[in-house]
């Protein structure tokens, strides 16, 4: 093959199916879109709040000084300059899980977030949509969609719901819309189904949290459309908290699906369409912009897909 444009959808899946990070990185490199600046956590929080979204709140103080209660001689003293005055630190009070989420977890579990991954077809430039998108709708419908959603439940005593190397294995809850399917991401990076929480022994299979998930997916889609429509894939970290309801913690523009269920043929087609457009941007920028319909390569591309859903463990 001479380029990624010549790849079939299946070949795209084989190359990028387990590397959702590589695809947005290429898109950012080729388009240089300013919306990628929202990868910065502080820039994103400010923008999201300005647009009226519920974000994890920060403290309105210029600086913090933390002192150890026993150390002396200038030891154990730490200074943190707030991002509000161009410092490096976003200073926040700790958030705790809502009652419903906390009931699923050990008493000492950290704030446990939901990763919602959304896709934007608007990330393909308008003048290239006709030559790359196999199922493009001119009326704007279905431009934004949810690719996956999973619950990242931190383990007992952990500080966050992230896996800390091989010592703090994180486990995931899948399929929340049709009854929860519980999975363990083990130290061997394998999947295991669980009916009970591995730390508490509580039976948790089938617990209903549809209302919370629906709200998070609605928020994620709206944020993608209003804040980052030119970015193809966004991984939103949201939490159901005890004091602030549902809040968005951050957005990840080089994200992964974790162990969520994904319609892989649909995702591979989405990636394929973007690669077609990105190659036009790279090699035919001027002529396509001037007259996209008369360019010799400007014709719709189609590809055969095997129509089945699969689960991605990326």
Coordinates of C-alpha atoms in Angstrom, one line a residue:
X1 CA 0.0 0.0 0.0
X2 CA 1.3 3.5 -0.8
X3 CA -0.5 5.3 2.0
X4 CA -3.1 5.0 4.8
X5 CA -5.7 6.1 2.3
X6 CA -5.3 2.9 0.5
X7 CA -5.9 0.8 3.6
X8 CA -9.2 -1.0 4.0
X9 CA -11.2 -0.5 7.1
X10 CA -10.0 -3.9 8.4
X11 CA -6.4 -2.9 7.8
X12 CA -7.0 0.4 9.7
X13 CA -8.4 -1.6 12.5
X14 CA -5.3 -3.9 12.6
X15 CA -3.0 -0.9 12.6
X16 CA -4.8 1.4 15.0
X17 CA -7.4 -0.7 16.7
X18 CA -5.4 -0.9 19.9
X19 CA -3.9 2.6 19.7
X20 CA -6.7 5.2 20.0
X21 CA -3.9 7.6 21.1
X22 CA -2.1 7.5 17.8
X23 CA -5.1 8.7 15.7
X24 CA -5.8 11.9 17.6
X25 CA -2.1 12.7 17.7
X26 CA -1.9 12.5 13.9
X27 CA -5.0 14.6 13.5
X28 CA -3.6 17.3 15.9
X29 CA -0.3 17.3 14.0
X30 CA -1.9 17.7 10.6
X31 CA -4.7 20.2 11.4
X32 CA -2.9 22.2 14.1
X33 CA -6.3 23.1 15.5
X34 CA -6.3 25.5 18.4
X35 CA -8.9 23.4 20.2
X36 CA -6.2 20.9 21.2
X37 CA -5.1 23.6 23.7
X38 CA -7.9 22.3 25.9
X39 CA -5.7 19.3 26.6
X40 CA -4.3 21.6 29.3
X41 CA -6.4 20.8 32.4
X42 CA -6.6 24.3 33.6
X43 CA -7.5 25.8 30.2
X44 CA -10.2 23.2 29.9
X45 CA -11.8 23.8 33.3
X46 CA -12.0 27.5 32.7
X47 CA -13.5 27.1 29.3
X48 CA -16.0 24.5 30.5
X49 CA -17.1 26.7 33.4
X50 CA -17.5 29.7 31.1
X51 CA -19.8 27.6 28.9
X52 CA -22.0 26.8 31.9
X53 CA -20.8 23.2 32.5
X54 CA -20.5 21.8 36.0
X55 CA -16.8 21.3 36.7
X56 CA -14.8 20.2 39.7
X57 CA -14.4 23.4 41.6
X58 CA -11.1 25.0 42.5
X59 CA -10.1 27.2 45.5
X60 CA -9.8 30.9 44.9
X61 CA -6.5 31.5 46.7
X62 CA -3.3 32.7 45.2
X63 CA -1.0 30.4 47.0
X64 CA -1.0 27.6 49.5
X65 CA 1.6 26.7 52.1
X66 CA 1.7 23.2 53.5
X67 CA 3.7 22.5 56.6
X68 CA 4.4 19.1 58.2
X69 CA 3.3 19.2 61.8
X70 CA 6.6 17.8 63.3
X71 CA 9.4 18.7 60.9
X72 CA 11.6 21.7 61.8
X73 CA 14.5 23.7 60.4
X74 CA 12.7 24.7 57.2
X75 CA 12.0 21.1 56.3
X76 CA 8.5 19.8 55.4
X77 CA 7.4 23.2 54.0
X78 CA 5.8 23.3 50.6
X79 CA 4.5 26.2 48.5
X80 CA 2.0 25.9 45.7
X81 CA 1.1 28.7 43.3
X82 CA -2.5 28.5 42.0
X83 CA -3.2 28.2 38.3
X84 CA -5.6 31.2 38.8
X85 CA -2.5 33.4 38.9
X86 CA -0.5 31.5 36.3
X87 CA 0.9 28.9 38.7
X88 CA 1.4 25.3 37.9
X89 CA -1.2 23.9 40.4
X90 CA -5.0 23.6 40.2
X91 CA -5.9 23.8 43.9
X92 CA -9.1 22.0 44.8
X93 CA -10.9 20.6 47.8
X94 CA -11.2 16.8 47.7
X95 CA -14.4 15.4 46.2
X96 CA -16.2 12.3 47.4
X97 CA -18.4 9.8 45.7
X98 CA -22.2 10.2 45.8
X99 CA -24.1 7.9 48.1
X100 CA -25.2 5.6 45.2
X101 CA -21.6 5.3 43.9
X102 CA -20.1 5.0 47.3
X103 CA -22.4 2.0 48.1
X104 CA -20.6 0.1 45.3
X105 CA -17.1 0.6 46.8
X106 CA -15.0 0.1 49.9
X107 CA -15.2 2.8 52.5
X108 CA -11.6 3.9 51.7
X109 CA -12.0 3.9 47.9
X110 CA -11.0 7.1 46.0
X111 CA -13.3 9.3 43.9
X112 CA -14.2 6.9 41.2
X113 CA -14.9 8.4 37.8
X114 CA -16.7 7.4 34.6
X115 CA -14.8 7.6 31.3
X116 CA -17.1 8.6 28.4
X117 CA -15.5 8.6 25.0
X118 CA -17.3 10.6 22.3
X119 CA -16.6 11.1 18.6
X120 CA -17.1 14.1 16.3
X121 CA -17.6 13.8 12.6
X122 CA -17.4 17.6 12.5
X123 CA -13.6 17.2 13.0
X124 CA -13.3 16.5 9.2
X125 CA -13.0 19.9 7.4
X126 CA -16.2 20.8 5.6
X127 CA -14.7 20.9 2.2
X128 CA -13.4 17.4 2.6
X129 CA -16.4 15.6 4.0
X130 CA -17.8 14.6 0.6
X131 CA -14.5 12.9 -0.3
X132 CA -13.9 11.0 2.9
X133 CA -17.1 10.3 4.9
X134 CA -19.0 7.2 3.7
X135 CA -22.1 8.0 5.8
X136 CA -22.0 11.8 6.0
X137 CA -25.3 13.5 6.7
X138 CA -25.6 17.1 5.4
X139 CA -28.2 18.0 7.9
X140 CA -25.8 17.7 10.8
X141 CA -27.5 14.7 12.4
X142 CA -25.3 12.1 14.1
X143 CA -22.3 14.4 14.0
X144 CA -21.6 13.6 17.7
X145 CA -21.9 10.1 19.2
X146 CA -20.9 8.1 22.3
X147 CA -18.4 5.4 21.5
X148 CA -18.0 3.9 25.0
X149 CA -18.6 4.4 28.7
X150 CA -17.0 2.6 31.6
X151 CA -16.9 3.0 35.4
X152 CA -13.4 3.1 36.9
X153 CA -13.7 1.9 40.4
X154 CA -10.6 2.5 42.5
X155 CA -9.4 -0.1 45.0
X156 CA -9.5 0.1 48.7
X157 CA -7.0 2.6 50.1
X158 CA -6.0 4.0 46.7
X159 CA -5.5 7.7 46.2
X160 CA -7.0 7.8 42.7
X161 CA -8.9 5.4 40.4
X162 CA -5.8 5.1 38.2
X163 CA -3.7 1.9 38.2
X164 CA -0.4 2.7 39.9
X165 CA 1.9 0.4 37.9
X166 CA 1.3 -3.2 38.9
X167 CA 0.6 -2.6 42.6
X168 CA -2.8 -0.9 42.3
X169 CA -4.7 -2.9 39.7
X170 CA -7.9 -1.0 38.7
X171 CA -11.1 -2.7 37.9
X172 CA -13.8 -1.6 35.5
X173 CA -17.6 -1.9 35.2
X174 CA -19.0 -2.3 31.7
X175 CA -22.4 -2.3 30.1
X176 CA -24.0 0.0 32.6
X177 CA -27.0 0.6 30.3
X178 CA -28.2 -3.0 30.3
X179 CA -27.1 -4.1 33.8
X180 CA -23.6 -3.9 35.0
X181 CA -20.9 -6.2 33.9
X182 CA -18.0 -6.2 36.2
X183 CA -14.4 -6.7 35.0
X184 CA -11.1 -6.8 36.7
X185 CA -8.0 -5.4 35.0
X186 CA -5.4 -7.6 36.6
X187 CA -1.7 -7.3 37.0
X188 CA -1.4 -9.7 34.0
X189 CA -3.6 -7.3 32.0
X190 CA -6.3 -9.9 31.6
X191 CA -10.0 -9.6 31.9
X192 CA -12.0 -11.3 34.7
X193 CA -15.8 -11.1 35.3
X194 CA -16.9 -10.4 38.8
X195 CA -20.3 -10.5 40.5
X196 CA -18.9 -9.0 43.7
X197 CA -16.4 -6.3 44.6
X198 CA -13.0 -7.9 45.1
X199 CA -12.3 -5.8 48.2
X200 CA -15.6 -5.9 50.0
X201 CA -17.3 -9.1 48.9
X202 CA -20.5 -7.2 48.2
X203 CA -22.8 -8.5 45.5
X204 CA -23.1 -5.7 43.0
X205 CA -24.0 -7.2 39.7
X206 CA -27.1 -5.6 38.1
X207 CA -27.1 -2.5 40.3
X208 CA -28.9 0.3 38.3
X209 CA -27.1 3.6 37.7
X210 CA -28.7 4.4 34.3
X211 CA -29.8 7.9 35.4
X212 CA -26.3 8.9 36.3
X213 CA -24.8 7.5 33.1
X214 CA -27.4 9.2 30.9
X215 CA -26.6 12.5 32.5
X216 CA -22.9 12.0 32.0
X217 CA -23.3 11.0 28.4
X218 CA -25.5 14.0 27.7
X219 CA -22.9 16.3 29.3
X220 CA -20.1 14.7 27.3
X221 CA -21.9 15.1 24.0
X222 CA -22.8 18.7 24.7
X223 CA -19.3 19.6 25.8
X224 CA -17.8 18.0 22.7
X225 CA -20.1 20.0 20.4
X226 CA -19.6 23.3 22.2
X227 CA -16.0 23.1 23.2
X228 CA -14.2 20.7 20.9
X229 CA -16.1 20.0 17.7
X230 CA -12.9 20.0 15.6
X231 CA -11.3 17.2 17.7
X232 CA -12.3 13.7 16.6
X233 CA -12.1 11.8 19.9
X234 CA -12.6 13.0 23.4
X235 CA -12.3 11.0 26.6
X236 CA -14.3 12.7 29.3
X237 CA -13.7 11.9 33.0
X238 CA -16.9 12.6 35.0
X239 CA -17.9 11.8 38.6
X240 CA -21.0 11.6 40.6
X241 CA -20.1 13.5 43.8
X242 CA -21.7 13.9 47.3
X243 CA -21.6 17.7 47.3
X244 CA -21.6 18.9 43.7
X245 CA -23.7 16.3 41.8
X246 CA -22.3 15.3 38.4
X247 CA -19.1 17.1 37.5
X248 CA -16.5 16.9 34.7
X249 CA -13.0 16.4 36.0
X250 CA -11.0 16.7 32.8
X251 CA -10.9 15.9 29.2
X252 CA -8.3 13.7 27.5
X253 CA -7.7 14.2 23.8
X254 CA -5.2 11.4 23.6
X255 CA -7.3 8.8 25.5
X256 CA -8.2 5.2 25.4
X257 CA -11.3 3.1 25.8
X258 CA -9.9 1.2 28.8
X259 CA -12.0 -2.0 28.8
X260 CA -15.3 -0.6 27.6
X261 CA -17.4 -2.2 24.9
X262 CA -17.0 -0.6 21.5
X263 CA -18.6 -1.1 18.1
X264 CA -15.2 -1.7 16.4
X265 CA -16.4 -1.7 12.8
X266 CA -18.0 1.7 13.4
X267 CA -14.9 3.0 15.1
X268 CA -12.6 1.7 12.3
X269 CA -14.8 3.3 9.7
X270 CA -14.6 6.6 11.6
X271 CA -10.8 6.4 11.7
X272 CA -10.6 5.4 8.0
X273 CA -12.7 8.4 7.0
X274 CA -10.4 10.7 8.9
X275 CA -7.2 9.3 7.4
X276 CA -8.7 9.9 3.9
X277 CA -9.3 13.6 4.9
X278 CA -6.0 14.0 6.6
X279 CA -4.1 12.8 3.5
X280 CA -6.0 15.3 1.4
X281 CA -5.0 18.0 3.9
X282 CA -1.4 16.9 3.6
X283 CA -1.0 16.5 -0.2
X284 CA -3.8 18.5 -1.8
X285 CA -4.4 21.4 0.5
X286 CA -4.5 24.2 -2.0
X287 CA -6.3 22.5 -4.9
X288 CA -8.9 20.9 -2.6
X289 CA -9.7 24.2 -0.9
X290 CA -10.0 26.0 -4.3
X291 CA -12.3 23.5 -5.9
X292 CA -12.8 20.2 -4.0
X293 CA -15.3 18.7 -6.3
X294 CA -13.1 18.9 -9.4
X295 CA -10.0 17.4 -7.9
X296 CA -9.2 14.1 -9.6
X297 CA -9.2 12.2 -6.4
X298 CA -12.3 13.9 -4.9
X299 CA -14.7 11.0 -5.0
X300 CA -16.6 9.2 -2.2
X301 CA -14.8 6.3 -0.7
X302 CA -16.5 3.2 0.5
X303 CA -15.3 0.2 2.3
X304 CA -16.8 -3.2 3.3
X305 CA -17.0 -3.8 7.0
X306 CA -18.0 -6.9 8.9
X307 CA -21.1 -5.8 10.7
X308 CA -20.7 -7.0 14.2
X309 CA -19.8 -5.4 17.5
X310 CA -16.7 -6.2 19.5
X311 CA -15.1 -5.3 22.8
X312 CA -11.9 -3.3 22.8
X313 CA -9.5 -3.8 25.6
X314 CA -7.2 -0.9 24.7

